[in-house]
Amino acid sequence: MIFAKQAMLSTGWAQNVRLTVSSGAITAVESGRMPQPGDTLVDTLLPALANLHSHSFQRAMAGMTEYRMAGKDSFWTWRDLMYRFTAHLTPGHIEAIAAFVFLEMQEGGYASVGEFHYIHHQPDGAPYDDLGELSSRIAAAAATTGIGLTHLPVLYTYGGAGQVALQPGQARFGNSVDRFNDLVVRAEMAVGELPADCRVGIAPHSLRATSPGDLSAVLGAHASGPTHIHIAEQPKEVADISAWLGARPVEWLLENVNVTPDWCLIHATHMTLGETRDMAKSGAVAGLCPITEANLGDGPFNGPSYLEAGGAFGIGSDSNVLISLTEELRTLEYSQRLRDFARNVMVVGEGSVGEALYTGAACGGAQALGRKAGTIAVGQLADLVAIDSTDPALCALQTHQLLDGLAFAAKDRVVTDVWSAGRHSVKGGRHIRRDQIVDGYRSAMQSLMAAL
Ligand code: ZN
């Protein structure tokens, strides 16, 4: 049982709430109660967010790409360094880094993660003896940390728009559709050993890394479940896809593929007004990664038009240059304010921006990961986060202002507890396996740095 002084339920704020959790799900919610002996006591309970888009290994190169070289750095020069880095990653490194990254996400208040996983093979491109070796490593990191994993093996077949051959730096990513389908079967076996809330989806990397025929084949083989794709992140990508397929990326996808609410379109940064409205109507989730999009200079999302059209969105940490839920929320809103010379943008009509950001991302994130979560109600997974409303950053606020405080005024230290489908992995602000996981990460980084 969890007892919270206050909780944001699906029906609104409630006081003195007792929550019963059984087999990972919420089975009873009672307000106006007294705590009972044995209850886990928390201050303020919220539905925990899903982190819908992560490449965990990229955390290990955070801070290594912020030095300005001669000429102009860009997304594409960042990508070149990322490729050099991946050449030295071993399965052990990948597992240790993922465990540390998942720990950081949980300590930041996320209950689950969509791991968009595209390193599959050995550095020369040869498959491991077990085709799903690296998927198993991601699953092992999820088992160690207790995070709710939606594992998204990536189909990456071509090096650029127009079915260009893979570059040497992309050899570890490559699969034909047939081998990808075998890989998904192996990933399902690995994830099948995790708790029942964990699952496998698919992720065609991007339109430039696949072809219309391959995309159709892979979607035919995986007709339902989470389907994620990077799309329209950079102007060059829009130009390349337009030149190749005769339509802008989002436009082409919506016209040629049955995009359903199972889909998550990562970034969707560069859209016309028509694309923005059509994407919202599709019911797909916009996978926004505000810190990474700022770090890579992608540009701001078309927030106001998308929200007005009823579009769903969630938050991802993508490159993991910094893992901070509160920072993601405020960076999303601030990107809109800076572009529009306006305040309080990411809310339709009147209302709290923090609440609109938080509750929107909670529901959209859960939808994107195929988790029955995003609100606190009977029947939902117990994906929960407790924050401390007596923290100096929040202590002057009334209950209805707490999510504004969380989004704009607080640091992640206000997070005290996190449950992923009832697994209580963060207590008192610390992950229960912090020492072991951080030691493993330090060792992996020492070994990796020696190899670079
Ligand atoms: Zn990404």
Tab-separated table of C-alpha atoms and ligand atoms in Angstrom:
chain	number	residue	atom	x	y	z
A	1	MET	CA	0.000	0.000	0.000
A	2	ILE	CA	1.111	3.543	-0.742
A	3	PHE	CA	-0.198	6.466	1.300
A	4	ALA	CA	0.134	9.947	-0.187
A	5	LYS	CA	-0.746	13.237	1.500
A	6	GLN	CA	-2.010	14.304	-1.898
A	7	ALA	CA	-2.220	12.666	-5.292
A	8	MET	CA	-3.129	13.698	-8.805
A	9	LEU	CA	-5.727	11.092	-9.741
A	10	SER	CA	-7.418	10.701	-13.124
A	11	THR	CA	-10.313	12.618	-11.546
A	12	GLY	CA	-8.151	15.458	-10.215
A	13	TRP	CA	-6.268	16.234	-7.015
A	14	ALA	CA	-7.213	14.278	-3.889
A	15	GLN	CA	-5.999	14.367	-0.287
A	16	ASN	CA	-4.900	11.508	1.996
A	17	VAL	CA	-4.895	8.848	-0.686
A	18	ARG	CA	-4.290	5.133	-0.099
A	19	LEU	CA	-3.338	3.154	-3.166
A	20	THR	CA	-3.383	-0.623	-3.445
A	21	VAL	CA	-1.068	-2.220	-5.994
A	22	SER	CA	-1.220	-5.840	-7.017
A	23	SER	CA	0.663	-7.650	-9.827
A	24	GLY	CA	1.969	-4.327	-11.117
A	25	ALA	CA	-1.422	-2.623	-11.426
A	26	ILE	CA	-3.453	-0.245	-9.282
A	27	THR	CA	-6.344	-2.210	-7.763
A	28	ALA	CA	-7.827	0.343	-5.365
A	29	VAL	CA	-7.677	4.125	-4.888
A	30	GLU	CA	-9.226	5.601	-1.731
A	31	SER	CA	-9.046	9.235	-0.690
A	32	GLY	CA	-9.722	10.810	2.696
A	33	ARG	CA	-8.087	7.873	4.499
A	34	MET	CA	-5.540	7.505	7.300
A	35	PRO	CA	-2.168	5.829	6.793
A	36	GLN	CA	-1.938	2.269	8.120
A	37	PRO	CA	1.080	0.494	9.616
A	38	GLY	CA	3.293	-0.828	6.837
A	39	ASP	CA	2.178	1.744	4.247
A	40	THR	CA	4.866	3.455	2.174
A	41	LEU	CA	4.368	7.123	3.024
A	42	VAL	CA	4.967	9.802	0.395
A	43	ASP	CA	4.177	13.478	0.071
A	44	THR	CA	2.740	14.044	-3.417
A	45	LEU	CA	1.977	11.218	-5.837
A	46	LEU	CA	1.784	11.674	-9.613
A	47	PRO	CA	1.489	9.335	-12.569
A	48	ALA	CA	5.089	8.788	-13.712
A	49	LEU	CA	6.087	9.679	-17.238
A	50	ALA	CA	7.337	7.316	-19.893
A	51	ASN	CA	10.575	8.363	-21.538
A	52	LEU	CA	9.470	7.476	-25.047
A	53	HIS	CA	12.750	7.792	-26.957
A	54	SER	CA	16.255	6.851	-25.866
A	55	HIS	CA	19.492	5.654	-27.433
A	56	SER	CA	21.091	4.702	-24.136
A	57	PHE	CA	24.661	4.205	-25.407
A	58	GLN	CA	24.867	7.850	-26.506
A	59	ARG	CA	24.930	8.890	-22.832
A	60	ALA	CA	28.546	7.738	-22.747
A	61	MET	CA	29.615	10.422	-25.261
A	62	ALA	CA	27.816	13.298	-23.509
A	63	GLY	CA	30.133	16.292	-23.253
A	64	MET	CA	32.496	15.012	-25.939
A	65	THR	CA	30.912	16.853	-28.849
A	66	GLU	CA	30.601	20.397	-27.551
A	67	TYR	CA	33.969	21.724	-28.837
A	68	ARG	CA	33.717	23.976	-31.865
A	69	MET	CA	35.941	22.777	-34.681
A	70	ALA	CA	37.097	24.762	-37.699
A	71	GLY	CA	34.119	25.227	-40.000
A	72	LYS	CA	30.583	24.877	-38.751
A	73	ASP	CA	29.571	21.965	-36.578
A	74	SER	CA	26.232	20.426	-37.337
A	75	PHE	CA	24.030	17.445	-36.655
A	76	TRP	CA	25.938	15.594	-39.366
A	77	THR	CA	29.405	16.151	-37.846
A	78	TRP	CA	27.952	15.052	-34.479
A	79	ARG	CA	26.731	11.901	-36.173
A	80	ASP	CA	30.222	11.156	-37.557
A	81	LEU	CA	31.676	11.254	-34.035
A	82	MET	CA	28.874	9.036	-32.778
A	83	TYR	CA	29.790	6.468	-35.442
A	84	ARG	CA	33.480	6.461	-34.422
A	85	PHE	CA	32.398	5.987	-30.823
A	86	THR	CA	30.097	3.049	-31.554
A	87	ALA	CA	32.941	1.129	-33.214
A	88	HIS	CA	34.449	0.438	-29.776
A	89	LEU	CA	31.380	-0.503	-27.776
A	90	THR	CA	31.300	-4.094	-26.474
A	91	PRO	CA	28.172	-5.923	-25.298
A	92	GLY	CA	29.372	-5.413	-21.722
A	93	HIS	CA	29.711	-1.656	-22.278
A	94	ILE	CA	26.260	-1.461	-23.809
A	95	GLU	CA	24.652	-3.235	-20.842
A	96	ALA	CA	26.523	-1.180	-18.224
A	97	ILE	CA	25.743	2.121	-19.951
A	98	ALA	CA	22.070	1.206	-20.395
A	99	ALA	CA	21.746	0.252	-16.716
A	100	PHE	CA	23.225	3.588	-15.652
A	101	VAL	CA	21.031	5.515	-18.066
A	102	PHE	CA	17.892	3.713	-16.904
A	103	LEU	CA	18.867	4.473	-13.296
A	104	GLU	CA	19.234	8.159	-14.131
A	105	MET	CA	15.830	8.133	-15.803
A	106	GLN	CA	14.202	6.515	-12.783
A	107	GLU	CA	15.864	8.908	-10.353
A	108	GLY	CA	14.600	11.735	-12.577
A	109	GLY	CA	11.025	10.486	-12.307
A	110	TYR	CA	10.496	8.300	-15.387
A	111	ALA	CA	8.935	4.859	-14.837
A	112	SER	CA	9.512	3.453	-18.313
A	113	VAL	CA	11.609	3.857	-21.423
A	114	GLY	CA	11.314	3.295	-25.157
A	115	GLU	CA	14.785	2.108	-26.092
A	116	PHE	CA	15.208	2.785	-29.819
A	117	HIS	CA	17.939	0.250	-30.268
A	118	TYR	CA	20.034	0.252	-33.428
A	119	ILE	CA	23.447	-1.231	-32.615
A	120	HIS	CA	22.849	-4.899	-33.403
A	121	HIS	CA	26.100	-6.389	-34.741
A	122	GLN	CA	29.846	-6.613	-34.208
A	123	PRO	CA	31.986	-3.622	-35.277
A	124	ASP	CA	32.676	-5.124	-38.724
A	125	GLY	CA	28.960	-5.691	-39.292
A	126	ALA	CA	28.999	-9.470	-38.715
A	127	PRO	CA	26.124	-10.633	-36.500
A	128	TYR	CA	26.938	-11.986	-33.052
A	129	ASP	CA	26.451	-15.741	-32.611
A	130	ASP	CA	23.161	-14.763	-31.034
A	131	LEU	CA	21.551	-12.281	-33.441
A	132	GLY	CA	19.794	-10.689	-30.466
A	133	GLU	CA	22.907	-10.426	-28.256
A	134	LEU	CA	22.647	-6.672	-27.823
A	135	SER	CA	18.869	-6.718	-27.369
A	136	SER	CA	19.508	-9.200	-24.551
A	137	ARG	CA	21.940	-6.713	-23.006
A	138	ILE	CA	19.294	-3.992	-23.027
A	139	ALA	CA	16.809	-6.415	-21.467
A	140	ALA	CA	19.394	-7.308	-18.802
A	141	ALA	CA	19.830	-3.610	-17.973
A	142	ALA	CA	16.056	-3.312	-17.604
A	143	ALA	CA	16.048	-6.337	-15.283
A	144	THR	CA	18.822	-4.804	-13.141
A	145	THR	CA	17.099	-1.438	-12.820
A	146	GLY	CA	13.442	-2.498	-12.784
A	147	ILE	CA	12.464	0.104	-15.398
A	148	GLY	CA	9.477	-0.643	-17.630
A	149	LEU	CA	11.054	-1.414	-20.998
A	150	THR	CA	9.504	-1.075	-24.425
A	151	HIS	CA	12.324	-2.402	-26.551
A	152	LEU	CA	12.310	-1.077	-30.107
A	153	PRO	CA	14.730	-2.945	-32.388
A	154	VAL	CA	15.579	-0.686	-35.315
A	155	LEU	CA	15.391	-1.534	-38.997
A	156	TYR	CA	18.337	0.292	-40.578
A	157	THR	CA	19.099	-0.876	-44.106
A	158	TYR	CA	20.451	2.067	-46.096
A	159	GLY	CA	22.988	4.836	-45.544
A	160	GLY	CA	20.837	7.642	-46.925
A	161	ALA	CA	17.800	8.655	-48.967
A	162	GLY	CA	17.510	6.722	-52.235
A	163	GLN	CA	18.759	3.360	-50.932
A	164	VAL	CA	22.384	4.484	-50.640
A	165	ALA	CA	24.670	1.694	-49.336
A	166	LEU	CA	25.545	1.739	-45.632
A	167	GLN	CA	28.770	3.538	-44.733
A	168	PRO	CA	31.402	1.602	-42.734
A	169	GLY	CA	30.335	3.526	-39.588
A	170	GLN	CA	26.809	2.160	-40.023
A	171	ALA	CA	27.801	-1.516	-40.366
A	172	ARG	CA	26.701	-2.398	-36.837
A	173	PHE	CA	23.178	-1.164	-37.552
A	174	GLY	CA	22.366	-2.936	-40.813
A	175	ASN	CA	19.682	-5.554	-41.463
A	176	SER	CA	17.587	-6.706	-44.379
A	177	VAL	CA	13.878	-6.998	-43.638
A	178	ASP	CA	14.200	-10.793	-43.256
A	179	ARG	CA	17.053	-10.612	-40.783
A	180	PHE	CA	15.282	-7.826	-38.928
A	181	ASN	CA	12.213	-10.043	-38.519
A	182	ASP	CA	14.464	-12.784	-37.075
A	183	LEU	CA	15.999	-10.210	-34.744
A	184	VAL	CA	12.580	-9.148	-33.463
A	185	VAL	CA	11.778	-12.775	-32.619
A	186	ARG	CA	15.020	-13.000	-30.648
A	187	ALA	CA	14.344	-9.674	-28.907
A	188	GLU	CA	10.878	-10.922	-27.928
A	189	MET	CA	12.506	-13.961	-26.301
A	190	ALA	CA	14.884	-11.737	-24.293
A	191	VAL	CA	12.173	-9.311	-23.221
A	192	GLY	CA	9.832	-12.237	-22.493
A	193	GLU	CA	11.973	-12.973	-19.440
A	194	LEU	CA	11.180	-9.530	-17.983
A	195	PRO	CA	8.003	-8.641	-16.064
A	196	ALA	CA	4.803	-8.653	-18.102
A	197	ASP	CA	4.617	-4.868	-18.579
A	198	CYS	CA	7.795	-4.968	-20.691
A	199	ARG	CA	7.313	-5.470	-24.401
A	200	VAL	CA	8.803	-5.222	-27.887
A	201	GLY	CA	7.786	-2.850	-30.671
A	202	ILE	CA	9.520	-2.007	-33.930
A	203	ALA	CA	11.344	1.044	-35.223
A	204	PRO	CA	12.075	1.651	-38.877
A	205	HIS	CA	14.935	4.091	-38.203
A	206	SER	CA	13.822	6.818	-40.620
A	207	LEU	CA	12.600	7.117	-44.184
A	208	ARG	CA	16.205	7.670	-45.311
A	209	ALA	CA	17.364	4.370	-43.734
A	210	THR	CA	14.647	2.265	-45.348
A	211	SER	CA	12.747	2.140	-48.662
A	212	PRO	CA	9.019	2.227	-49.450
A	213	GLY	CA	9.053	-1.487	-50.324
A	214	ASP	CA	10.987	-2.536	-47.225
A	215	LEU	CA	8.801	-0.376	-45.014
A	216	SER	CA	5.669	-1.960	-46.405
A	217	ALA	CA	7.137	-5.458	-45.882
A	218	VAL	CA	8.167	-4.842	-42.293
A	219	LEU	CA	4.859	-3.214	-41.391
A	220	GLY	CA	3.051	-6.171	-42.948
A	221	ALA	CA	4.960	-8.510	-40.645
A	222	HIS	CA	4.262	-6.403	-37.525
A	223	ALA	CA	0.740	-5.148	-37.944
A	224	SER	CA	0.180	-3.806	-34.435
A	225	GLY	CA	2.082	-2.654	-31.371
A	226	PRO	CA	4.376	0.322	-30.855
A	227	THR	CA	5.909	1.530	-34.119
A	228	HIS	CA	8.425	4.348	-33.885
A	229	ILE	CA	10.284	6.278	-36.592
A	230	HIS	CA	12.572	9.315	-36.660
A	231	ILE	CA	11.072	11.878	-38.989
A	232	ALA	CA	11.662	15.444	-40.201
A	233	GLU	CA	14.365	16.210	-37.653
A	234	GLN	CA	16.594	18.240	-39.940
A	235	PRO	CA	15.974	20.482	-43.002
A	236	LYS	CA	18.487	18.418	-45.028
A	237	GLU	CA	16.416	15.301	-44.344
A	238	VAL	CA	13.280	17.088	-45.593
A	239	ALA	CA	15.133	18.162	-48.754
A	240	ASP	CA	16.602	14.685	-49.376
A	241	ILE	CA	13.278	12.884	-48.908
A	242	SER	CA	11.407	15.449	-51.007
A	243	ALA	CA	13.922	15.002	-53.843
A	244	TRP	CA	13.713	11.197	-53.626
A	245	LEU	CA	10.050	10.492	-52.891
A	246	GLY	CA	8.422	13.681	-54.168
A	247	ALA	CA	6.912	14.626	-50.815
A	248	ARG	CA	8.061	15.925	-47.462
A	249	PRO	CA	8.755	13.171	-44.873
A	250	VAL	CA	5.635	13.535	-42.705
A	251	GLU	CA	3.487	14.204	-45.779
A	252	TRP	CA	4.824	11.074	-47.492
A	253	LEU	CA	4.387	8.868	-44.422
A	254	LEU	CA	0.781	9.962	-43.813
A	255	GLU	CA	-0.137	9.484	-47.477
A	256	ASN	CA	1.539	6.107	-47.970
A	257	VAL	CA	1.346	4.291	-44.643
A	258	ASN	CA	-1.539	3.559	-42.291
A	259	VAL	CA	-0.292	5.714	-39.410
A	260	THR	CA	-2.376	4.777	-36.354
A	261	PRO	CA	-2.291	5.622	-32.622
A	262	ASP	CA	0.303	2.808	-32.287
A	263	TRP	CA	2.763	5.095	-34.063
A	264	CYS	CA	5.220	7.491	-32.535
A	265	LEU	CA	6.807	10.033	-34.874
A	266	ILE	CA	10.065	11.093	-33.261
A	267	HIS	CA	10.883	14.810	-33.593
A	268	ALA	CA	8.492	15.763	-36.432
A	269	THR	CA	10.194	19.125	-36.185
A	270	HIS	CA	9.907	20.405	-39.729
A	271	MET	CA	6.267	20.251	-40.746
A	272	THR	CA	3.985	22.524	-42.727
A	273	LEU	CA	0.712	23.566	-41.120
A	274	GLY	CA	-1.091	20.928	-43.200
A	275	GLU	CA	1.292	18.176	-42.099
A	276	THR	CA	0.924	19.305	-38.481
A	277	ARG	CA	-2.872	19.037	-38.597
A	278	ASP	CA	-2.867	15.748	-40.511
A	279	MET	CA	-0.416	14.197	-38.079
A	280	ALA	CA	-2.555	15.281	-35.122
A	281	LYS	CA	-5.610	13.725	-36.802
A	282	SER	CA	-3.802	10.395	-37.311
A	283	GLY	CA	-3.762	9.846	-33.535
A	284	ALA	CA	-0.018	9.122	-33.600
A	285	VAL	CA	2.144	10.509	-30.803
A	286	ALA	CA	4.730	13.206	-31.484
A	287	GLY	CA	7.906	12.018	-29.739
A	288	LEU	CA	9.459	15.301	-28.665
A	289	CYS	CA	13.029	15.336	-27.346
A	290	PRO	CA	13.496	18.979	-26.346
A	291	ILE	CA	16.982	18.835	-24.785
A	292	THR	CA	18.466	16.807	-27.629
A	293	GLU	CA	16.664	18.869	-30.263
A	294	ALA	CA	18.190	22.004	-28.719
A	295	ASN	CA	21.613	20.368	-28.361
A	296	LEU	CA	21.661	19.254	-32.001
A	297	GLY	CA	20.199	22.500	-33.318
A	298	ASP	CA	17.177	20.777	-34.848
A	299	GLY	CA	14.675	23.582	-34.328
A	300	PRO	CA	11.421	23.995	-32.351
A	301	PHE	CA	8.344	21.795	-32.742
A	302	ASN	CA	5.183	23.343	-34.167
A	303	GLY	CA	3.458	23.175	-30.775
A	304	PRO	CA	0.490	25.577	-30.881
A	305	SER	CA	-1.008	24.310	-34.176
A	306	TYR	CA	-0.466	20.698	-33.163
A	307	LEU	CA	-2.185	21.106	-29.792
A	308	GLU	CA	-5.065	23.057	-31.330
A	309	ALA	CA	-5.616	20.119	-33.687
A	310	GLY	CA	-5.752	17.743	-30.698
A	311	GLY	CA	-2.362	16.125	-31.287
A	312	ALA	CA	-0.842	13.730	-28.741
A	313	PHE	CA	2.757	14.146	-27.589
A	314	GLY	CA	5.275	12.658	-25.196
A	315	ILE	CA	8.827	13.315	-24.065
A	316	GLY	CA	12.035	11.455	-24.903
A	317	SER	CA	15.624	11.971	-23.844
A	318	ASP	CA	17.016	10.713	-27.201
A	319	SER	CA	20.805	11.338	-27.121
A	320	ASN	CA	20.745	11.408	-23.299
A	321	VAL	CA	23.211	14.305	-23.232
A	322	LEU	CA	21.340	15.228	-20.032
A	323	ILE	CA	18.681	13.115	-18.371
A	324	SER	CA	16.268	15.417	-16.586
A	325	LEU	CA	12.509	15.233	-16.811
A	326	THR	CA	11.969	18.716	-15.407
A	327	GLU	CA	14.506	20.170	-17.856
A	328	GLU	CA	12.775	18.455	-20.800
A	329	LEU	CA	9.417	19.975	-19.871
A	330	ARG	CA	10.720	23.516	-19.521
A	331	THR	CA	12.945	23.274	-22.598
A	332	LEU	CA	9.898	22.279	-24.666
A	333	GLU	CA	7.910	25.279	-23.465
A	334	TYR	CA	10.847	27.688	-23.677
A	335	SER	CA	11.597	26.666	-27.279
A	336	GLN	CA	8.070	27.802	-28.138
A	337	ARG	CA	8.345	31.067	-26.178
A	338	LEU	CA	11.651	31.991	-27.806
A	339	ARG	CA	10.272	31.424	-31.297
A	340	ASP	CA	6.909	33.123	-30.736
A	341	PHE	CA	7.986	35.985	-28.391
A	342	ALA	CA	5.184	34.738	-26.155
A	343	ARG	CA	4.536	33.167	-22.758
A	344	ASN	CA	2.446	30.145	-21.752
A	345	VAL	CA	2.297	28.541	-25.199
A	346	MET	CA	1.899	24.773	-24.738
A	347	VAL	CA	-1.651	24.859	-23.398
A	348	VAL	CA	-4.913	25.102	-25.301
A	349	GLY	CA	-7.095	27.962	-24.093
A	350	GLU	CA	-6.604	28.950	-20.468
A	351	GLY	CA	-4.865	26.842	-17.882
A	352	SER	CA	-1.694	25.711	-16.191
A	353	VAL	CA	1.143	25.154	-18.634
A	354	GLY	CA	2.930	22.801	-16.247
A	355	GLU	CA	-0.160	20.658	-15.892
A	356	ALA	CA	-0.807	20.620	-19.646
A	357	LEU	CA	2.808	19.625	-20.320
A	358	TYR	CA	2.939	16.987	-17.598
A	359	THR	CA	-0.423	15.306	-18.083
A	360	GLY	CA	-0.105	15.498	-21.869
A	361	ALA	CA	3.325	13.863	-21.781
A	362	ALA	CA	2.158	11.245	-19.263
A	363	CYS	CA	-0.700	10.062	-21.472
A	364	GLY	CA	1.132	10.420	-24.791
A	365	GLY	CA	4.234	8.670	-23.474
A	366	ALA	CA	2.249	5.716	-22.172
A	367	GLN	CA	0.393	5.467	-25.481
A	368	ALA	CA	3.648	5.481	-27.437
A	369	LEU	CA	5.154	2.682	-25.338
A	370	GLY	CA	1.999	0.569	-25.329
A	371	ARG	CA	1.679	0.852	-21.551
A	372	LYS	CA	-1.674	1.114	-19.798
A	373	ALA	CA	-0.490	4.072	-17.751
A	374	GLY	CA	-0.353	7.866	-17.693
A	375	THR	CA	-3.036	8.410	-15.041
A	376	ILE	CA	-3.644	7.143	-11.516
A	377	ALA	CA	-6.805	5.025	-11.613
A	378	VAL	CA	-7.897	1.472	-10.890
A	379	GLY	CA	-6.739	-0.856	-13.663
A	380	GLN	CA	-3.764	1.262	-14.703
A	381	LEU	CA	-0.177	0.070	-14.289
A	382	ALA	CA	1.394	1.388	-11.085
A	383	ASP	CA	3.801	3.716	-12.924
A	384	LEU	CA	4.102	6.271	-10.148
A	385	VAL	CA	6.382	9.056	-8.974
A	386	ALA	CA	6.373	10.826	-5.621
A	387	ILE	CA	7.688	14.354	-5.256
A	388	ASP	CA	8.370	16.368	-2.133
A	389	SER	CA	6.130	19.439	-2.053
A	390	THR	CA	8.041	20.703	1.015
A	391	ASP	CA	11.216	21.123	-1.062
A	392	PRO	CA	12.218	24.817	-1.030
A	393	ALA	CA	11.505	25.024	-4.760
A	394	LEU	CA	7.871	23.987	-4.215
A	395	CYS	CA	6.992	24.787	-0.596
A	396	ALA	CA	5.247	28.109	-1.283
A	397	LEU	CA	2.951	26.693	-3.955
A	398	GLN	CA	-0.649	25.596	-3.661
A	399	THR	CA	-1.553	22.127	-4.867
A	400	HIS	CA	-2.893	23.355	-8.211
A	401	GLN	CA	0.428	25.133	-8.857
A	402	LEU	CA	2.665	22.139	-8.107
A	403	LEU	CA	3.048	20.984	-11.698
A	404	ASP	CA	3.994	24.508	-12.756
A	405	GLY	CA	6.587	24.446	-9.989
A	406	LEU	CA	7.829	21.059	-11.135
A	407	ALA	CA	8.090	22.119	-14.779
A	408	PHE	CA	9.623	25.562	-14.288
A	409	ALA	CA	11.085	25.993	-10.803
A	410	ALA	CA	12.260	22.638	-9.492
A	411	LYS	CA	15.234	20.367	-9.987
A	412	ASP	CA	15.010	16.595	-10.205
A	413	ARG	CA	15.959	16.349	-6.523
A	414	VAL	CA	12.262	16.810	-5.647
A	415	VAL	CA	11.687	13.221	-6.831
A	416	THR	CA	11.667	10.890	-3.824
A	417	ASP	CA	10.173	7.609	-5.071
A	418	VAL	CA	9.480	5.893	-8.377
A	419	TRP	CA	7.540	2.725	-9.130
A	420	SER	CA	7.553	0.974	-12.518
A	421	ALA	CA	4.496	-1.298	-12.702
A	422	GLY	CA	4.712	-1.481	-8.923
A	423	ARG	CA	8.490	-2.131	-8.767
A	424	HIS	CA	9.720	0.364	-6.178
A	425	SER	CA	13.180	1.162	-7.575
A	426	VAL	CA	13.779	4.693	-6.270
A	427	LYS	CA	13.483	5.345	-2.527
A	428	GLY	CA	14.504	8.547	-0.789
A	429	GLY	CA	15.709	9.944	-4.137
A	430	ARG	CA	18.174	7.107	-4.737
A	431	HIS	CA	17.935	4.047	-6.924
A	432	ILE	CA	18.039	0.928	-4.760
A	433	ARG	CA	20.977	-0.469	-6.779
A	434	ARG	CA	22.755	2.844	-7.328
A	435	ASP	CA	26.208	1.853	-6.024
A	436	GLN	CA	26.426	-1.366	-8.024
A	437	ILE	CA	25.165	0.245	-11.238
A	438	VAL	CA	27.367	3.353	-10.991
A	439	ASP	CA	30.442	1.190	-10.309
A	440	GLY	CA	29.615	-0.866	-13.386
A	441	TYR	CA	29.270	2.269	-15.485
A	442	ARG	CA	32.606	3.710	-14.284
A	443	SER	CA	34.408	0.478	-15.115
A	444	ALA	CA	32.800	0.332	-18.543
A	445	MET	CA	33.802	3.929	-19.275
A	446	GLN	CA	37.406	3.299	-18.203
A	447	SER	CA	37.631	0.329	-20.513
A	448	LEU	CA	35.943	2.213	-23.345
A	449	MET	CA	38.161	5.287	-23.010
A	450	ALA	CA	41.250	3.072	-23.082
A	451	ALA	CA	40.032	1.571	-26.362
A	452	LEU	CA	39.197	4.872	-28.103
B	1	ZN	ZN	16.748	9.400	-31.783
